[in-house]
PDB file of C-alpha atoms in Angstrom:
ATOM      1  CA  MET A   1      16.415  10.491  -8.805  1.00 63.00           C
ATOM      2  CA  ASP A   2      14.972   7.100  -9.662  1.00 92.00           C
ATOM      3  CA  LEU A   3      11.275   6.408  -9.259  1.00 92.00           C
ATOM      4  CA  ARG A   4      11.636   3.668  -6.639  1.00 93.00           C
ATOM      5  CA  ARG A   5      13.650   5.972  -4.386  1.00 95.00           C
ATOM      6  CA  GLN A   6      11.104   8.765  -4.839  1.00 96.00           C
ATOM      7  CA  ILE A   7       8.294   6.423  -3.822  1.00 96.00           C
ATOM      8  CA  LEU A   8      10.213   5.232  -0.755  1.00 96.00           C
ATOM      9  CA  GLU A   9      10.830   8.868   0.228  1.00 97.00           C
ATOM     10  CA  LEU A  10       7.121   9.576  -0.193  1.00 97.00           C
ATOM     11  CA  TYR A  11       6.424   6.581   2.072  1.00 97.00           C
ATOM     12  CA  ALA A  12       8.778   8.032   4.692  1.00 97.00           C
ATOM     13  CA  ASP A  13       6.770  11.277   4.567  1.00 98.00           C
ATOM     14  CA  VAL A  14       3.552   9.281   4.989  1.00 97.00           C
ATOM     15  CA  ASP A  15       4.990   7.364   7.939  1.00 95.00           C
ATOM     16  CA  ARG A  16       6.011  10.603   9.672  1.00 97.00           C
ATOM     17  CA  GLU A  17       2.585  12.150   9.134  1.00 96.00           C
ATOM     18  CA  VAL A  18       0.787   9.035  10.399  1.00 94.00           C
ATOM     19  CA  ALA A  19       3.073   8.874  13.450  1.00 92.00           C
ATOM     20  CA  THR A  20       2.306  12.529  14.210  1.00 94.00           C
ATOM     21  CA  ALA A  21      -1.427  11.766  14.018  1.00 92.00           C
ATOM     22  CA  GLY A  22      -0.878   9.011  16.592  1.00 88.00           C
ATOM     23  CA  PRO A  23      -3.410   6.320  15.641  1.00 86.00           C
ATOM     24  CA  VAL A  24      -3.675   3.386  18.024  1.00 84.00           C
ATOM     25  CA  CYS A  25      -2.699  -0.075  16.756  1.00 82.00           C
ATOM     26  CA  VAL A  26      -3.761  -3.066  18.829  1.00 76.00           C
ATOM     27  CA  ALA A  27      -1.972  -5.544  16.515  1.00 74.00           C
ATOM     28  CA  SER A  28      -5.177  -7.456  15.817  1.00 75.00           C
ATOM     29  CA  GLY A  29      -4.129  -8.253  12.263  1.00 75.00           C
ATOM     30  CA  ARG A  30      -7.574  -7.397  10.916  1.00 75.00           C
ATOM     31  CA  CYS A  31      -6.103  -4.767   8.597  1.00 80.00           C
ATOM     32  CA  CYS A  32      -4.897  -7.617   6.372  1.00 81.00           C
ATOM     33  CA  ARG A  33      -8.016  -9.804   6.511  1.00 83.00           C
ATOM     34  CA  PHE A  34      -9.970  -7.822   3.941  1.00 84.00           C
ATOM     35  CA  LYS A  35     -13.085  -9.944   3.416  1.00 85.00           C
ATOM     36  CA  GLU A  36     -13.529 -10.761   7.102  1.00 85.00           C
ATOM     37  CA  TRP A  37     -13.462  -7.079   8.109  1.00 82.00           C
ATOM     38  CA  GLY A  38     -15.168  -5.608   5.038  1.00 83.00           C
ATOM     39  CA  HIS A  39     -12.422  -3.551   3.470  1.00 85.00           C
ATOM     40  CA  THR A  40     -10.336  -3.556   0.308  1.00 89.00           C
ATOM     41  CA  LEU A  41      -6.718  -2.632  -0.324  1.00 90.00           C
ATOM     42  CA  PHE A  42      -6.090  -0.625  -3.479  1.00 93.00           C
ATOM     43  CA  LEU A  43      -2.701   0.467  -4.714  1.00 96.00           C
ATOM     44  CA  SER A  44      -1.216   2.072  -7.787  1.00 96.00           C
ATOM     45  CA  ASN A  45       0.943   0.369 -10.377  1.00 96.00           C
ATOM     46  CA  LEU A  46       3.904   2.420  -9.128  1.00 96.00           C
ATOM     47  CA  GLU A  47       3.432   1.091  -5.596  1.00 96.00           C
ATOM     48  CA  ALA A  48       2.888  -2.428  -6.914  1.00 96.00           C
ATOM     49  CA  GLU A  49       6.294  -2.480  -8.552  1.00 95.00           C
ATOM     50  CA  VAL A  50       7.997  -1.354  -5.321  1.00 96.00           C
ATOM     51  CA  LEU A  51       6.072  -3.997  -3.380  1.00 96.00           C
ATOM     52  CA  LEU A  52       6.741  -6.800  -5.858  1.00 95.00           C
ATOM     53  CA  GLU A  53      10.439  -5.969  -6.061  1.00 94.00           C
ATOM     54  CA  ALA A  54      10.991  -6.438  -2.313  1.00 94.00           C
ATOM     55  CA  ALA A  55       8.153  -8.598  -0.979  1.00 93.00           C
ATOM     56  CA  PRO A  56       8.668 -12.197   0.117  1.00 94.00           C
ATOM     57  CA  PRO A  57       7.430 -15.032  -2.117  1.00 94.00           C
ATOM     58  CA  TYR A  58       3.703 -15.750  -2.058  1.00 93.00           C
ATOM     59  CA  ASP A  59       1.371 -18.416  -3.415  1.00 91.00           C
ATOM     60  CA  GLN A  60      -0.763 -17.699  -6.473  1.00 90.00           C
ATOM     61  CA  PRO A  61      -3.511 -17.175  -7.217  1.00 95.00           C
ATOM     62  CA  VAL A  62      -4.138 -14.497  -4.602  1.00 94.00           C
ATOM     63  CA  THR A  63      -7.753 -13.728  -3.678  1.00 92.00           C
ATOM     64  CA  ALA A  64      -9.263 -10.454  -2.509  1.00 92.00           C
ATOM     65  CA  ASP A  65      -9.970 -12.092   0.872  1.00 92.00           C
ATOM     66  CA  PHE A  66      -6.697 -11.375   2.683  1.00 90.00           C
ATOM     67  CA  CYS A  67      -3.108 -10.221   2.238  1.00 93.00           C
ATOM     68  CA  PRO A  68      -0.700 -13.104   1.569  1.00 94.00           C
ATOM     69  CA  PHE A  69       2.082 -11.197   3.339  1.00 94.00           C
ATOM     70  CA  GLN A  70       0.404 -11.387   6.750  1.00 91.00           C
ATOM     71  CA  LYS A  71       1.879 -14.126   8.908  1.00 90.00           C
ATOM     72  CA  GLU A  72       0.789 -14.545  12.546  1.00 86.00           C
ATOM     73  CA  LYS A  73      -0.862 -11.086  12.520  1.00 83.00           C
ATOM     74  CA  LEU A  74       2.345  -9.410  11.313  1.00 86.00           C
ATOM     75  CA  CYS A  75       3.363  -7.996   7.940  1.00 90.00           C
ATOM     76  CA  THR A  76       6.212  -9.786   6.185  1.00 93.00           C
ATOM     77  CA  ALA A  77       6.392  -7.037   3.514  1.00 94.00           C
ATOM     78  CA  ARG A  78       6.604  -4.121   5.914  1.00 91.00           C
ATOM     79  CA  GLU A  79       9.245  -1.980   4.178  1.00 93.00           C
ATOM     80  CA  PRO A  80       7.684  -1.979   0.674  1.00 95.00           C
ATOM     81  CA  ARG A  81       4.050  -1.961   1.841  1.00 94.00           C
ATOM     82  CA  PRO A  82       1.835   0.466  -0.099  1.00 96.00           C
ATOM     83  CA  LEU A  83       0.200   3.702   0.988  1.00 96.00           C
ATOM     84  CA  GLY A  84      -3.068   2.019   2.009  1.00 92.00           C
ATOM     85  CA  CYS A  85      -1.235  -0.215   4.476  1.00 90.00           C
ATOM     86  CA  ARG A  86       0.748   2.676   5.888  1.00 93.00           C
ATOM     87  CA  VAL A  87      -2.312   4.806   6.519  1.00 91.00           C
ATOM     88  CA  TYR A  88      -4.902   2.226   7.602  1.00 88.00           C
ATOM     89  CA  PHE A  89      -5.519   1.764  11.321  1.00 82.00           C
ATOM     90  CA  CYS A  90      -8.621   0.387  13.059  1.00 77.00           C
ATOM     91  CA  ASP A  91      -8.638   3.364  15.457  1.00 76.00           C
ATOM     92  CA  PRO A  92     -12.082   5.010  14.997  1.00 80.00           C
ATOM     93  CA  ASN A  93     -10.743   8.383  16.186  1.00 84.00           C
ATOM     94  CA  TYR A  94      -8.262   8.444  13.308  1.00 87.00           C
ATOM     95  CA  GLN A  95     -10.526   7.789  10.310  1.00 86.00           C
ATOM     96  CA  THR A  96     -10.992  11.408   9.186  1.00 90.00           C
ATOM     97  CA  THR A  97      -7.250  12.025   9.451  1.00 92.00           C
ATOM     98  CA  ALA A  98      -6.538   8.771   7.592  1.00 90.00           C
ATOM     99  CA  ASN A  99      -8.751   9.864   4.712  1.00 92.00           C
ATOM    100  CA  ALA A 100      -7.001  13.243   4.464  1.00 96.00           C
ATOM    101  CA  ILE A 101      -3.531  11.648   4.529  1.00 96.00           C
ATOM    102  CA  THR A 102      -4.570   9.110   1.909  1.00 95.00           C
ATOM    103  CA  GLU A 103      -5.916  11.762  -0.465  1.00 96.00           C
ATOM    104  CA  LYS A 104      -2.831  13.952  -0.037  1.00 97.00           C
ATOM    105  CA  TYR A 105      -0.383  11.172  -0.843  1.00 97.00           C
ATOM    106  CA  LEU A 106      -2.456   9.628  -3.611  1.00 97.00           C
ATOM    107  CA  ARG A 107      -2.268  13.032  -5.272  1.00 98.00           C
ATOM    108  CA  ARG A 108       1.515  13.050  -4.847  1.00 97.00           C
ATOM    109  CA  LEU A 109       1.769   9.551  -6.347  1.00 97.00           C
ATOM    110  CA  LYS A 110      -0.404  10.576  -9.316  1.00 97.00           C
ATOM    111  CA  ASP A 111       1.689  13.707  -9.817  1.00 97.00           C
ATOM    112  CA  LEU A 112       4.850  11.602  -9.715  1.00 96.00           C
ATOM    113  CA  ALA A 113       3.501   9.242 -12.378  1.00 95.00           C
ATOM    114  CA  GLU A 114       2.489  12.184 -14.537  1.00 96.00           C
ATOM    115  CA  SER A 115       5.868  13.899 -14.144  1.00 95.00           C
ATOM    116  CA  LYS A 116       7.579  10.713 -15.349  1.00 94.00           C
ATOM    117  CA  GLY A 117       5.134  10.216 -18.228  1.00 94.00           C
ATOM    118  CA  LEU A 118       3.942   6.930 -16.734  1.00 94.00           C
ATOM    119  CA  PRO A 119       0.415   5.523 -16.891  1.00 94.00           C
ATOM    120  CA  TRP A 120      -1.697   5.506 -13.724  1.00 95.00           C
ATOM    121  CA  HIS A 121      -3.431   2.278 -12.834  1.00 94.00           C
ATOM    122  CA  TYR A 122      -5.182   1.796  -9.502  1.00 95.00           C
ATOM    123  CA  ALA A 123      -6.419  -1.678  -8.599  1.00 95.00           C
ATOM    124  CA  GLN A 124      -6.867  -4.139  -5.763  1.00 95.00           C
ATOM    125  CA  LEU A 125      -3.811  -5.823  -4.293  1.00 95.00           C
ATOM    126  CA  HIS A 126      -4.691  -9.251  -5.646  1.00 95.00           C
ATOM    127  CA  HIS A 127      -4.800  -7.882  -9.212  1.00 95.00           C
ATOM    128  CA  PHE A 128      -1.142  -6.830  -9.105  1.00 96.00           C
ATOM    129  CA  LEU A 129      -0.049  -9.954  -7.220  1.00 95.00           C
ATOM    130  CA  ASN A 130      -1.709 -12.197  -9.807  1.00 95.00           C
ATOM    131  CA  HIS A 131      -0.595 -10.000 -12.723  1.00 94.00           C
ATOM    132  CA  PRO A 132       2.791  -8.511 -11.802  1.00 92.00           C
ATOM    133  CA  GLU A 133       3.258  -7.430 -15.402  1.00 91.00           C
ATOM    134  CA  ALA A 134       0.594  -4.761 -14.743  1.00 90.00           C
ATOM    135  CA  ALA A 135       3.083  -2.854 -12.582  1.00 89.00           C
ATOM    136  CA  VAL A 136       5.010  -0.098 -14.364  1.00 71.00           C
ATOM    137  CA  SER A 137       8.676  -0.750 -15.059  1.00 64.00           C
ATOM    138  CA  THR A 138      10.946   1.885 -13.516  1.00 50.00           C
ATOM    139  CA  THR A 139      13.951   0.828 -15.517  1.00 45.00           C
TER     140      THR A 139
END
């Protein structure tokens, strides 16, 4: 099975687990305004390649301030969005569960990279968007 498909299947598992946990989303859009709300989006090189392969065009350079894929409080890169986006919700009652889900699936991503003999690189979103060559090639 190819790596991209394995990552998308892992994302489907994440989405099911998050849905079961039932976090509340009020569609505020603050999840994507990193600097304004004091958080950072990290992703692996494996996730970056999946994102870059399917995301809409974006202007460079990208800063760490916000996600360039957010338009009118909605994600324009919803299908290939990374683990951090899939798990993050502003719901304060969900934070402990979010941390556990994140750790579980980060481990699975690391194991996947290792099983394929691929390097593991974990960096902020803007790093991969400004340096797409840093993403691992799955071909």
